[in-house]
Amino acid sequence: MNRISLIRPIAVTLAAMALSACALLATPEPVQSYRFGEAAPAASAALSVASPTEVTLRRVEFPQAVEGDRLLGVTGTETAYIAGARWVSPAADLYMASLENAFTAQATRVRLIGPRELIRARRSLDIDVRSFEARYEAPGRAPTIVVTARARLLALPDRTVAAEQVFTIEQPATANRVSAIVEAFDIATRDLNTRIVAWTDASAG
């Protein structure tokens, strides 16, 4: 083996090591954290009945693709997470808090029992979120936030379905910017919660 053939693999190895070092030292893209739903419970609504119906809220189910802290974008059959943005907590946790806050502020006939309360109620509210995503008609256009959830009111202890309703909220973002997309998620979530509270009030009384 001559000197030239020895130098070539050494040079390649050094170049690869240099590229690896650059990759390790490269600054990652900044990620901004966002939230949706109210940060704290609003003032309690005035119950319109002396003995409100107690309803236990079970843990809300989210699709695996969106239950974490990433924002999902969908274009046709293609999906991708929106770069540079994360929810400050898992989306499922933020939604649970926002729904409990909505019942506290808006319910007039129902007292919601959260998952952490050790109280047995005669009704159970099950929420199954089917979609929680930003849908694009075409790349680069402002998306529409689509949130779909199935709500079921169950009679306990046999868990028979007393009422069931599917809700779909479509909220266009004002621009194809992360801040505008997050704002649309927030509006859509609050709209969904208002509808669920009103439906539960009417169905559980």
Short mmCIF file of C-alpha atoms in Angstrom, two decimals:
data_model
loop_
_atom_site.label_atom_id
_atom_site.label_comp_id
_atom_site.label_asym_id
_atom_site.label_seq_id
_atom_site.Cartn_x
_atom_site.Cartn_y
_atom_site.Cartn_z
CA MET A 1 0.00 0.00 0.00
CA ASN A 2 1.52 3.37 -0.98
CA ARG A 3 1.40 6.67 0.91
CA ILE A 4 -1.39 8.18 -1.28
CA SER A 5 -3.79 5.32 -0.51
CA LEU A 6 -3.13 5.80 3.24
CA ILE A 7 -3.70 9.57 3.17
CA ARG A 8 -7.07 9.30 1.41
CA PRO A 9 -8.94 7.27 4.12
CA ILE A 10 -7.36 9.40 6.86
CA ALA A 11 -8.57 12.57 5.16
CA VAL A 12 -12.07 11.16 4.75
CA THR A 13 -12.16 10.18 8.43
CA LEU A 14 -11.02 13.63 9.56
CA ALA A 15 -13.63 15.30 7.37
CA ALA A 16 -16.37 13.10 8.81
CA MET A 17 -15.23 13.90 12.35
CA ALA A 18 -15.28 17.61 11.59
CA LEU A 19 -18.83 17.39 10.21
CA SER A 20 -19.97 15.45 13.29
CA ALA A 21 -18.47 18.09 15.57
CA CYS A 22 -20.27 20.84 13.67
CA ALA A 23 -23.55 18.95 13.98
CA LEU A 24 -23.11 18.58 17.74
CA LEU A 25 -22.25 22.24 18.20
CA ALA A 26 -24.99 23.57 15.89
CA THR A 27 -27.66 25.63 17.65
CA PRO A 28 -31.09 23.97 17.36
CA GLU A 29 -33.99 25.94 15.98
CA PRO A 30 -35.81 27.86 18.74
CA VAL A 31 -39.12 26.41 19.86
CA GLN A 32 -41.84 28.65 21.26
CA SER A 33 -44.35 27.23 23.78
CA TYR A 34 -48.06 28.06 23.59
CA ARG A 35 -51.25 27.24 25.44
CA PHE A 36 -54.96 27.21 24.72
CA GLY A 37 -57.94 27.47 27.06
CA GLU A 38 -58.26 29.78 30.01
CA ALA A 39 -55.24 30.11 32.27
CA ALA A 40 -57.41 30.09 35.43
CA PRO A 41 -61.05 29.38 36.26
CA ALA A 42 -63.44 32.23 35.64
CA ALA A 43 -66.10 33.26 38.14
CA SER A 44 -68.54 30.47 38.93
CA ALA A 45 -71.87 30.49 37.14
CA ALA A 46 -75.02 30.91 39.22
CA LEU A 47 -76.70 27.49 39.30
CA SER A 48 -80.35 27.75 38.33
CA VAL A 49 -81.42 24.72 40.41
CA ALA A 50 -81.21 24.08 44.14
CA SER A 51 -79.82 20.57 43.68
CA PRO A 52 -77.58 20.47 40.59
CA THR A 53 -76.93 17.15 38.88
CA GLU A 54 -73.47 15.87 39.69
CA VAL A 55 -71.59 14.54 36.68
CA THR A 56 -68.20 12.84 36.82
CA LEU A 57 -65.78 13.84 34.06
CA ARG A 58 -63.66 10.95 32.91
CA ARG A 59 -60.23 11.45 31.43
CA VAL A 60 -60.64 12.94 27.94
CA GLU A 61 -59.29 10.70 25.18
CA PHE A 62 -57.13 12.24 22.43
CA PRO A 63 -55.70 10.62 19.28
CA GLN A 64 -52.14 9.50 19.85
CA ALA A 65 -50.81 11.85 17.15
CA VAL A 66 -52.03 14.97 18.99
CA GLU A 67 -52.25 14.06 22.67
CA GLY A 68 -48.70 15.31 23.28
CA ASP A 69 -47.21 18.78 22.90
CA ARG A 70 -46.92 19.02 19.09
CA LEU A 71 -49.27 20.85 16.71
CA LEU A 72 -50.42 18.67 13.83
CA GLY A 73 -50.87 20.04 10.32
CA VAL A 74 -52.72 18.12 7.59
CA THR A 75 -52.64 18.74 3.84
CA GLY A 76 -54.74 16.20 1.96
CA THR A 77 -53.34 12.81 2.94
CA GLU A 78 -50.04 14.25 4.18
CA THR A 79 -49.37 15.11 7.82
CA ALA A 80 -46.55 17.02 9.50
CA TYR A 81 -45.99 18.74 12.81
CA ILE A 82 -45.75 22.53 12.72
CA ALA A 83 -42.11 23.52 13.19
CA GLY A 84 -40.97 25.81 15.97
CA ALA A 85 -44.09 25.41 18.14
CA ARG A 86 -45.07 23.23 21.08
CA TRP A 87 -47.90 23.27 23.59
CA VAL A 88 -46.62 24.20 27.04
CA SER A 89 -48.17 20.93 28.33
CA PRO A 90 -49.65 17.90 26.57
CA ALA A 91 -52.73 18.94 24.59
CA ALA A 92 -54.88 16.40 26.45
CA ASP A 93 -53.96 18.01 29.80
CA LEU A 94 -54.59 21.56 28.54
CA TYR A 95 -57.95 20.51 27.17
CA MET A 96 -59.03 18.83 30.42
CA ALA A 97 -58.24 22.02 32.35
CA SER A 98 -60.06 24.22 29.83
CA LEU A 99 -63.18 22.02 29.92
CA GLU A 100 -63.32 22.00 33.73
CA ASN A 101 -62.95 25.80 33.71
CA ALA A 102 -65.78 26.10 31.19
CA PHE A 103 -68.14 24.08 33.40
CA THR A 104 -67.21 26.19 36.41
CA ALA A 105 -67.96 29.40 34.52
CA GLN A 106 -70.97 28.40 32.41
CA ALA A 107 -72.90 25.39 33.76
CA THR A 108 -76.24 26.27 35.38
CA ARG A 109 -77.74 22.83 36.08
CA VAL A 110 -74.70 20.56 36.40
CA ARG A 111 -71.89 20.33 38.91
CA LEU A 112 -68.88 18.73 37.28
CA ILE A 113 -66.86 16.29 39.39
CA GLY A 114 -63.26 16.22 38.23
CA PRO A 115 -61.19 13.02 37.98
CA ARG A 116 -59.27 13.96 41.14
CA GLU A 117 -62.39 14.30 43.32
CA LEU A 118 -63.38 11.22 45.33
CA ILE A 119 -67.12 11.63 44.83
CA ARG A 120 -69.46 9.11 43.23
CA ALA A 121 -71.99 10.63 40.86
CA ARG A 122 -74.97 9.11 39.07
CA ARG A 123 -73.84 10.45 35.71
CA SER A 124 -70.53 10.24 33.85
CA LEU A 125 -69.37 12.46 30.99
CA ASP A 126 -67.06 10.81 28.45
CA ILE A 127 -65.33 13.02 25.86
CA ASP A 128 -63.52 11.38 22.95
CA VAL A 129 -61.64 13.93 20.82
CA ARG A 130 -61.44 12.57 17.27
CA SER A 131 -59.51 15.38 15.57
CA PHE A 132 -57.45 18.32 16.83
CA GLU A 133 -55.51 19.62 13.85
CA ALA A 134 -54.74 22.43 11.41
CA ARG A 135 -56.00 21.53 7.92
CA TYR A 136 -54.49 23.17 4.85
CA GLU A 137 -56.27 23.32 1.50
CA ALA A 138 -52.89 23.94 -0.11
CA PRO A 139 -49.33 24.41 1.16
CA GLY A 140 -48.67 27.95 2.34
CA ARG A 141 -52.32 28.94 2.75
CA ALA A 142 -53.83 29.80 6.13
CA PRO A 143 -55.22 26.61 7.64
CA THR A 144 -58.56 25.87 9.27
CA ILE A 145 -58.48 24.39 12.74
CA VAL A 146 -60.76 21.36 12.96
CA VAL A 147 -61.74 19.95 16.36
CA THR A 148 -64.16 17.02 16.51
CA ALA A 149 -65.31 15.39 19.72
CA ARG A 150 -67.88 12.80 20.69
CA ALA A 151 -69.60 13.41 24.04
CA ARG A 152 -71.50 10.67 25.85
CA LEU A 153 -73.50 11.05 29.03
CA LEU A 154 -73.63 7.71 30.84
CA ALA A 155 -75.93 6.56 33.62
CA LEU A 156 -74.06 4.86 36.46
CA PRO A 157 -73.38 2.25 37.65
CA ASP A 158 -74.42 0.23 34.59
CA ARG A 159 -72.94 2.81 32.17
CA THR A 160 -75.89 2.90 29.80
CA VAL A 161 -75.81 5.76 27.30
CA ALA A 162 -78.31 8.44 28.35
CA ALA A 163 -77.32 10.91 25.61
CA GLU A 164 -74.72 11.18 22.88
CA GLN A 165 -73.62 13.99 20.55
CA VAL A 166 -70.79 14.62 18.08
CA PHE A 167 -69.46 18.17 17.87
CA THR A 168 -67.31 19.56 15.07
CA ILE A 169 -65.77 23.04 15.20
CA GLU A 170 -64.04 24.62 12.21
CA GLN A 171 -62.14 27.82 12.93
CA PRO A 172 -60.12 29.47 10.11
CA ALA A 173 -56.77 30.96 11.10
CA THR A 174 -56.34 34.56 10.02
CA ALA A 175 -52.87 33.86 8.59
CA ASN A 176 -50.40 31.05 8.06
CA ARG A 177 -48.40 32.09 11.13
CA VAL A 178 -47.92 30.09 14.30
CA SER A 179 -49.45 32.82 16.48
CA ALA A 180 -52.56 32.97 14.29
CA ILE A 181 -52.84 29.17 14.22
CA VAL A 182 -52.58 28.99 18.02
CA GLU A 183 -55.24 31.69 18.36
CA ALA A 184 -57.56 29.66 16.12
CA PHE A 185 -56.96 26.55 18.24
CA ASP A 186 -57.87 28.58 21.33
CA ILE A 187 -61.09 29.94 19.78
CA ALA A 188 -62.12 26.51 18.51
CA THR A 189 -61.51 24.92 21.90
CA ARG A 190 -63.54 27.54 23.76
CA ASP A 191 -66.37 27.19 21.23
CA LEU A 192 -66.37 23.41 21.65
CA ASN A 193 -66.41 23.68 25.44
CA THR A 194 -69.33 26.11 25.40
CA ARG A 195 -71.35 23.69 23.28
CA ILE A 196 -70.49 20.70 25.46
CA VAL A 197 -71.45 22.57 28.65
CA ALA A 198 -74.80 23.66 27.17
CA TRP A 199 -75.53 20.15 25.88
CA THR A 200 -74.66 18.56 29.23
CA ASP A 201 -76.83 21.08 31.10
CA ALA A 202 -79.75 20.22 28.84
CA SER A 203 -79.20 16.44 28.85
CA ALA A 204 -78.28 15.72 32.47
CA GLY A 205 -80.97 17.73 34.26
#
